[in-house]
Structure formats: C-alpha cells, structure tokens
mmCIF file of C-alpha atoms in Angstrom:
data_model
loop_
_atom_site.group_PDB
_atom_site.id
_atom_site.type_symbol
_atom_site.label_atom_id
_atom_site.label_comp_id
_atom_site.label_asym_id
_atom_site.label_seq_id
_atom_site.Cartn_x
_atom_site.Cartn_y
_atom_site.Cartn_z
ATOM 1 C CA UNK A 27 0.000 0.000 0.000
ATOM 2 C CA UNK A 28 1.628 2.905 -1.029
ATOM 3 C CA UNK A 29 -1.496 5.542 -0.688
ATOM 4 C CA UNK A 30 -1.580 8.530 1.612
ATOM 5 C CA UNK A 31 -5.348 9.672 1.953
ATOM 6 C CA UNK A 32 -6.480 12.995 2.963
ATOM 7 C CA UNK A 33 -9.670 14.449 3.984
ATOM 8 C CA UNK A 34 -11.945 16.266 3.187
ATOM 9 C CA UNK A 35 -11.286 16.746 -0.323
ATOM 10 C CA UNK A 36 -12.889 20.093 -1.026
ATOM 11 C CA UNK A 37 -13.439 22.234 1.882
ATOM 12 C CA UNK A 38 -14.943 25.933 2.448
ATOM 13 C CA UNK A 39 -14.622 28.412 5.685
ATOM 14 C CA UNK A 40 -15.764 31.975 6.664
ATOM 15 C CA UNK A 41 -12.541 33.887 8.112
ATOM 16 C CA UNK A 42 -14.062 32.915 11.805
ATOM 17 C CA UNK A 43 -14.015 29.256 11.453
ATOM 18 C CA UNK A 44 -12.473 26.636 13.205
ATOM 19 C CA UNK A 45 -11.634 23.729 11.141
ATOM 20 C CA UNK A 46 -9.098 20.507 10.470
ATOM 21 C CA UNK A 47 -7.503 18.940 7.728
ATOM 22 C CA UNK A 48 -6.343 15.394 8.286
ATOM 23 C CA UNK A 49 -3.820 12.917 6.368
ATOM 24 C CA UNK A 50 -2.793 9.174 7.006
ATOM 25 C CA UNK A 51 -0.534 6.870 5.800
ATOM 26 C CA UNK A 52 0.123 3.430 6.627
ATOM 27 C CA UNK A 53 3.280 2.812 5.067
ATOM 28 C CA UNK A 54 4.699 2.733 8.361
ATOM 29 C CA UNK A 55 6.869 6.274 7.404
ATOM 30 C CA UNK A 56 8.125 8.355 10.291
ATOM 31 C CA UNK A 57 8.267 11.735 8.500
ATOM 32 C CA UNK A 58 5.314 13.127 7.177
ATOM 33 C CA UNK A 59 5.148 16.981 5.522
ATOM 34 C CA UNK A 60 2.368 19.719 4.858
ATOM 35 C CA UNK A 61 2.740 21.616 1.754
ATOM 36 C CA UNK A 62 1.147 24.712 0.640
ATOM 37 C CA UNK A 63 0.425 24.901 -3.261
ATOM 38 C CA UNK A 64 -1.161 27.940 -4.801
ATOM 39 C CA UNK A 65 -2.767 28.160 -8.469
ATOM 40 C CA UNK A 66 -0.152 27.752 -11.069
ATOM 41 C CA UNK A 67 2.515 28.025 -8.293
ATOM 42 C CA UNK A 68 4.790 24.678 -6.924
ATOM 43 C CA UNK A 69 3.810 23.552 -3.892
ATOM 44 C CA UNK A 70 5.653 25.238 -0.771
ATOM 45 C CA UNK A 71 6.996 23.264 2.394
ATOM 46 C CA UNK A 72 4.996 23.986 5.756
ATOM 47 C CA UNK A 73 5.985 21.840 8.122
ATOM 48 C CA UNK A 74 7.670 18.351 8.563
ATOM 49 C CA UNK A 75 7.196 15.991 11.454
ATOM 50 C CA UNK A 76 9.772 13.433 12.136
ATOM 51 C CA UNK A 77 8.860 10.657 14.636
ATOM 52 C CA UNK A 78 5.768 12.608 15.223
ATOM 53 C CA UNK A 79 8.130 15.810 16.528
ATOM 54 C CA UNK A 80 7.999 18.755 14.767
ATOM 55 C CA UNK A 81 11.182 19.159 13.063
ATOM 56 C CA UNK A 82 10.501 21.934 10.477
ATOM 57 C CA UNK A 83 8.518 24.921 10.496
ATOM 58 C CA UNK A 84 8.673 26.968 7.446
ATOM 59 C CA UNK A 85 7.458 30.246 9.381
ATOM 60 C CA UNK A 86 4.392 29.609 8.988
ATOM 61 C CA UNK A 87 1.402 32.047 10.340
ATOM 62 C CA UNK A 88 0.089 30.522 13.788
ATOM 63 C CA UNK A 89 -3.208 30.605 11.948
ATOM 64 C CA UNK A 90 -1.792 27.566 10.928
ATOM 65 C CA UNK A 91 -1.657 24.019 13.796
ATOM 66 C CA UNK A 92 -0.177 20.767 12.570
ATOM 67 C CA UNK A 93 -0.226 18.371 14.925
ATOM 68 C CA UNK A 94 0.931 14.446 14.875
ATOM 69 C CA UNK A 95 -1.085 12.693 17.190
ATOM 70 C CA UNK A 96 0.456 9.334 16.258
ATOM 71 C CA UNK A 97 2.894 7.695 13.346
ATOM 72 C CA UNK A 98 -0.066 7.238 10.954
ATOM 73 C CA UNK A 99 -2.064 10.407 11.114
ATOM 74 C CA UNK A 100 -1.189 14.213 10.651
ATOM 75 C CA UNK A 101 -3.686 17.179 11.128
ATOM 76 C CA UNK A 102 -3.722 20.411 10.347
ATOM 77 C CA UNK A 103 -6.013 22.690 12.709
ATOM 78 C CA UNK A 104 -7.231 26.186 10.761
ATOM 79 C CA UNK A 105 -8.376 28.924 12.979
ATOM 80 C CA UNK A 106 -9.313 32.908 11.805
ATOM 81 C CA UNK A 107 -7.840 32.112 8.077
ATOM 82 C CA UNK A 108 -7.693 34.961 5.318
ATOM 83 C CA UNK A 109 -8.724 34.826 1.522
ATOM 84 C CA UNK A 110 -5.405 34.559 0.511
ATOM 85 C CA UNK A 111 -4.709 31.494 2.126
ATOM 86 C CA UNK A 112 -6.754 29.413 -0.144
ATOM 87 C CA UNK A 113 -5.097 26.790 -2.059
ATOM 88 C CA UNK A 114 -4.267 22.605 -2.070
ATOM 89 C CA UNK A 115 -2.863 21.771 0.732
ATOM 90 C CA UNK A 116 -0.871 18.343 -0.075
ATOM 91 C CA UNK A 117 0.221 15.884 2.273
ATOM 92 C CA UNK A 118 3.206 13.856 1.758
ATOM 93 C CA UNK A 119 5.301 10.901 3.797
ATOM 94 C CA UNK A 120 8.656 9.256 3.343
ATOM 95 C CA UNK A 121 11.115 7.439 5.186
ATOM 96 C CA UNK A 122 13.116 9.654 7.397
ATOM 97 C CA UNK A 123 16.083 7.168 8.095
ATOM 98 C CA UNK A 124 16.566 7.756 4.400
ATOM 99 C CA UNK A 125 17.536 11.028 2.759
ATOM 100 C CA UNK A 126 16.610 8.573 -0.450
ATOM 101 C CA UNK A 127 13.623 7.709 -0.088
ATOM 102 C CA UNK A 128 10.830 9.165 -2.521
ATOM 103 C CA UNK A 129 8.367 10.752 -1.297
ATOM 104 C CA UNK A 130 4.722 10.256 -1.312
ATOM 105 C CA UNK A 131 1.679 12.514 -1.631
ATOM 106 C CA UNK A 132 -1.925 12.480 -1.020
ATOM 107 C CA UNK A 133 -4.195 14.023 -3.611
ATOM 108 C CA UNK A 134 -4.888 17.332 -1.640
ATOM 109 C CA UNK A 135 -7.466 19.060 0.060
ATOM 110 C CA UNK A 136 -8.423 22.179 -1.695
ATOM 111 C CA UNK A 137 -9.595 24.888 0.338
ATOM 112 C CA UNK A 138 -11.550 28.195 0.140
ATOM 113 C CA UNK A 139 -11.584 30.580 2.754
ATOM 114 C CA UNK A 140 -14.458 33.297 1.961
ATOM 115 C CA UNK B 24 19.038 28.963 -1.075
ATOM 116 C CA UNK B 25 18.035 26.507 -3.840
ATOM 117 C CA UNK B 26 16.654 27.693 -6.639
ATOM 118 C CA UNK B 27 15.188 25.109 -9.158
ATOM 119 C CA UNK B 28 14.509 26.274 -12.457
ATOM 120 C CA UNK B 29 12.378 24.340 -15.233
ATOM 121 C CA UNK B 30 12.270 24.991 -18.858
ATOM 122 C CA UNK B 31 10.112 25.323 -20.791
ATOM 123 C CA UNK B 32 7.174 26.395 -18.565
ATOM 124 C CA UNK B 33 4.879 25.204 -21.216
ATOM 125 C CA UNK B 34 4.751 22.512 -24.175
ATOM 126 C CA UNK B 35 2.354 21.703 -26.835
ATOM 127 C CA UNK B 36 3.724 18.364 -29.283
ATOM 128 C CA UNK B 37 1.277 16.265 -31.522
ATOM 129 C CA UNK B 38 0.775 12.954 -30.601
ATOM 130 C CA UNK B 39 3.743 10.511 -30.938
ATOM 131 C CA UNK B 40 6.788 12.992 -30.316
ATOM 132 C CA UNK B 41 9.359 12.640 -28.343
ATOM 133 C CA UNK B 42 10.368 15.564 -25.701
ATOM 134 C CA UNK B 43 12.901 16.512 -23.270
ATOM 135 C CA UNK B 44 11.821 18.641 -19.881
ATOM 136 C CA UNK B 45 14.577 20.593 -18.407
ATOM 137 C CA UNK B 46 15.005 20.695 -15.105
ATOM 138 C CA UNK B 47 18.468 22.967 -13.175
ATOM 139 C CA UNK B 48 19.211 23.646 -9.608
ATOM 140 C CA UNK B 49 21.414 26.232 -8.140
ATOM 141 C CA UNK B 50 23.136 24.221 -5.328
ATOM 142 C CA UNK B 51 24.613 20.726 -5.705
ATOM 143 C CA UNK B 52 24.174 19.458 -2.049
ATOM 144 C CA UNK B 53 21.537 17.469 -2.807
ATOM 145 C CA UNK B 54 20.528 13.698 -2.014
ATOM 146 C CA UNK B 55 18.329 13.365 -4.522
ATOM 147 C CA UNK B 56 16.149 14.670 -7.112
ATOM 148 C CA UNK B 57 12.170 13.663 -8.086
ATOM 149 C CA UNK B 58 10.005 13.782 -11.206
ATOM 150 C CA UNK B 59 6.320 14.259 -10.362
ATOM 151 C CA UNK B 60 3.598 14.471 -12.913
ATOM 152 C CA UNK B 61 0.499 16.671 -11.398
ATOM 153 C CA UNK B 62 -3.096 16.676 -13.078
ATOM 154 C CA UNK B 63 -4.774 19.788 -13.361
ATOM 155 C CA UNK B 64 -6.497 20.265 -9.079
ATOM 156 C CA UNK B 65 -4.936 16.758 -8.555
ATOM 157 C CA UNK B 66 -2.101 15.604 -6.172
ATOM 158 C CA UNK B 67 1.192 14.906 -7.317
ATOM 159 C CA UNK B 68 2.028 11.341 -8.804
ATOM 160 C CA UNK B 69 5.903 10.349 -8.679
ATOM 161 C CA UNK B 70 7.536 9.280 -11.825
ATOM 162 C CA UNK B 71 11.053 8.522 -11.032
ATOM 163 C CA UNK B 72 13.484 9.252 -8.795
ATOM 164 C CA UNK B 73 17.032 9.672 -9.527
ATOM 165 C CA UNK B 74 19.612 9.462 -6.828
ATOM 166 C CA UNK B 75 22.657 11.775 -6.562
ATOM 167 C CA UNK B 76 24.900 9.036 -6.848
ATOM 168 C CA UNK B 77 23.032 8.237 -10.308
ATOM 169 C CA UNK B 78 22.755 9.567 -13.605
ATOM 170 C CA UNK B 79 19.533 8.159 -14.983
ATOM 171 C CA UNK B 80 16.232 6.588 -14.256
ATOM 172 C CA UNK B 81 14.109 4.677 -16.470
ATOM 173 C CA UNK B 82 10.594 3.590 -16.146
ATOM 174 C CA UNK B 83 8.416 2.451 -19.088
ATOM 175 C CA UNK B 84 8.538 5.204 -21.758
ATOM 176 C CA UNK B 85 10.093 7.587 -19.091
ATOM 177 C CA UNK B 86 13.913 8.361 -18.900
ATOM 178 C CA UNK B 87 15.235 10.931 -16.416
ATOM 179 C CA UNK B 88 19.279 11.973 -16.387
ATOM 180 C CA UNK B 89 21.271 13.805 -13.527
ATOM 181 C CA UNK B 90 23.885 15.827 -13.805
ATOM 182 C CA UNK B 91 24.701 16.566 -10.533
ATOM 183 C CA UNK B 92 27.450 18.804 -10.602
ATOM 184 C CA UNK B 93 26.331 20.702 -13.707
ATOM 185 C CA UNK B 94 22.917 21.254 -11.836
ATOM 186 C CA UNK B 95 20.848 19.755 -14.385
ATOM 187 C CA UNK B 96 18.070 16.976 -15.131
ATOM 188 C CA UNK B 97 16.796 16.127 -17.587
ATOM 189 C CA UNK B 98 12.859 14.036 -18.618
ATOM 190 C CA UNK B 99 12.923 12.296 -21.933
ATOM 191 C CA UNK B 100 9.014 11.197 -22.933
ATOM 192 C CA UNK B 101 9.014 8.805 -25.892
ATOM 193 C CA UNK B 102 6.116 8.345 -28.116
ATOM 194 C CA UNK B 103 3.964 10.978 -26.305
ATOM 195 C CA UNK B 104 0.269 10.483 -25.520
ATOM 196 C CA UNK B 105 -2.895 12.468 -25.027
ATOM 197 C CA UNK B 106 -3.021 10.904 -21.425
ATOM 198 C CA UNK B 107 0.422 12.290 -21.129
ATOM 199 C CA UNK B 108 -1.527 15.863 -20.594
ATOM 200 C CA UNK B 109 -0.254 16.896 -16.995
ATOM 201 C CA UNK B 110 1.862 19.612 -15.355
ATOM 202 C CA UNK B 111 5.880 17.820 -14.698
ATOM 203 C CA UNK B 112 7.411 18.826 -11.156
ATOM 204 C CA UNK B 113 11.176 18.236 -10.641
ATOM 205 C CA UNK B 114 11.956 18.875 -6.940
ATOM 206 C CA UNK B 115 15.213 18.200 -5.444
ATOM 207 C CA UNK B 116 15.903 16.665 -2.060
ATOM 208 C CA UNK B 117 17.885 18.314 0.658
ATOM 209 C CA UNK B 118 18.137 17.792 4.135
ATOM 210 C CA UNK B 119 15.140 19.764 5.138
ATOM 211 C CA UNK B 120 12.831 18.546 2.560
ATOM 212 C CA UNK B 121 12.046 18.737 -1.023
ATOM 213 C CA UNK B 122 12.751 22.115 -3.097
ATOM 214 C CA UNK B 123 9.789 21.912 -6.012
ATOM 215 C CA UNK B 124 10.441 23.634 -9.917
ATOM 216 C CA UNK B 125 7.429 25.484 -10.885
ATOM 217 C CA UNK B 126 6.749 23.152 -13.482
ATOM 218 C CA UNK B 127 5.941 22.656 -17.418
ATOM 219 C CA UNK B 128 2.690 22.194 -18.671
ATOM 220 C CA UNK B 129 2.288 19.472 -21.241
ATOM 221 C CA UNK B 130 -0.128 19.541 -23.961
ATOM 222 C CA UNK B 131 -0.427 16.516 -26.327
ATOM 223 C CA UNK B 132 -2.402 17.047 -29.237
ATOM 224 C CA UNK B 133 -4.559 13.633 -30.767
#
C-alpha cells in the first residue's frame, strides 16, 4: 500500500471558522510533511514531522496548527484564516532514516476561505 | 538557497513525439532529485526518482538523467500520448525537505 489519503477533499470556511484537515498513511513512514500549493505556483513546504516531533517549520502564520497525534495520522487545525490562504494543501510521507527515499503525496485538500 | 529552475514552462507536441523537460538547480548538495507528474487540481504522482549518486532513471517510456554537478536533469518522454496531458514537477531533495520547480505544462495534441 503505497497511498496517503487525505480528507476532506474540497473544503470551504468563513474567516471565523475553526476547522481541520487530516492525512494518514500506513506505510509505516516516520516523517510526514504539509505543503502549501497555490494556483499555477509549486507547492511550498509547511511543516515536517519526524517521529511525530515537529522538526521543520517553514514560518508559517500561527493561523496555521499541525499536529501528529500518532505515526499514521497528521492534522492540520485552521483557525481565523484569510482569503489569501486558499489553495491545495498536499500531504506527503517518506522514510526519514533515508535522505533517499521518494516521497509520497496524497491528492490534496483544496480549500476556500471566503 | 536553492533555486530550481524548469524549462520550458509550457509545451504543446502532436501525438507521438518525443520531448525533453529541463530541469536545473542552483546548489549541488543534494541527495536526490524527483520527477512528479500533477493533473490539473490533482495531487502529485511520482515518476522517477534519480539518486545523486546516479545519472539516470528509467521507467516504461520515461527516462530521467542527472547531472549533478552541472545542476541539471533532464525528462525524456518517448512516443507521447494524449493521457500524457499533466503539469511535470522536478523537486530536489535536501536535508530539510524537497525544493519543487514550478513546473511545465504538457499539452499533447490527438
């Protein structure tokens, strides 16, 4: 099984909204990765997790919570958002022992903030 | 910082061509470097991936090259294909994470 899901797959919020992205793998990676991707744009690194620790976080606004509750899962908690933070926001995993590992991503979630 | 570059940014070929993506990077510290092919609102699918150790990847009608120290890559297609219609991603690996190309959009005509 080489599939990383994510969910939900289309998702819209008001700027006052409280809501969560989630991602799971069960490839039995330890590093999993949030990436930002705008229209027409590559995606952009967020935030890694290694052995569900935080390891990387690309300065991202605190509007922003990841959080890796165990090896399998990774969330992303969305509070008080702005327009211009809608885009896909991809998911990926890989094996963090190896710097040679490919990584893998989900198919996105895309989101709208109104 | 790296800096990946990808050229061109778009591509239109009739059906059964063969094509080379371009793909450079700025620093040569890397561990490896990716080919992803993205559908339009889609995720991103891996194609190959080409460590720095290696100069080329194959995989069906898919050949990448590295040339790590000139900063280049390279995607050969053969025999193109409508369902070959995607956006191509080269991103290289360092030891934060992956470094993504903004990509060329691939058009094959029937």
């Amino acid at each position: 099984d080489t599939e990383v899901t994510q969910t939900p797959k289309h998702l819209v919020m008001g700027m006052t909204n409280k809501k969560s992205l989630k991602c799971e793998q069960h490839m039995g990676h330890r590093a999993m990765y949030w990436y930002k991707q705008k229209a027409k744009k590559p995606p952009e690194l967020m935030f890694v997790y290694s052995y569900e620790k935080l390891s990387i976080n690309e300065s991202v606004p605190s509007r922003f919570s990841p959080e890796c509750p165990n090896s399998s899962l990774l969330n992303l908690h969305l509070h008080a958002l702005q327009p211009e933070d809608s885009a896909l926001y991809l998911c990926a995993s890989s094996h963090p022992l190896s710097n040679s590992d490919t990584q893998y991503f989900g198919p996105g979630t895309r989101l709208t903030v109104l | 910082k790296q800096e990946v570059t990808q050229i061109p940014a778009a591509l239109s070929v009739p059906e059964g061509e063969n094509l080379v993506l371009n793909c450079s990077f700025t620093d040569s510290a890397i561990y490896n470097l990716q080919w992803f092919r993205q559908d339009p609102g889609k995720g991103l699918t891996s194609l190959l991936l080409i460590q720095s150790s290696q100069r080329e990847q194959t995989s069906g009608r898919l050949n990448a090259s590295l040339d790590k120290s000139s900063g280049r890559s390279t995607l050969y297609i053969a025999a193109s294909q409508p369902g070959d219609s995607a956006t191509y991603l080269c991103a290289v690996k360092e030891w934060r994470a992956l470094t993504f190309g903004s990509g060329t959009r691939l058009q094959v005509q029937p």
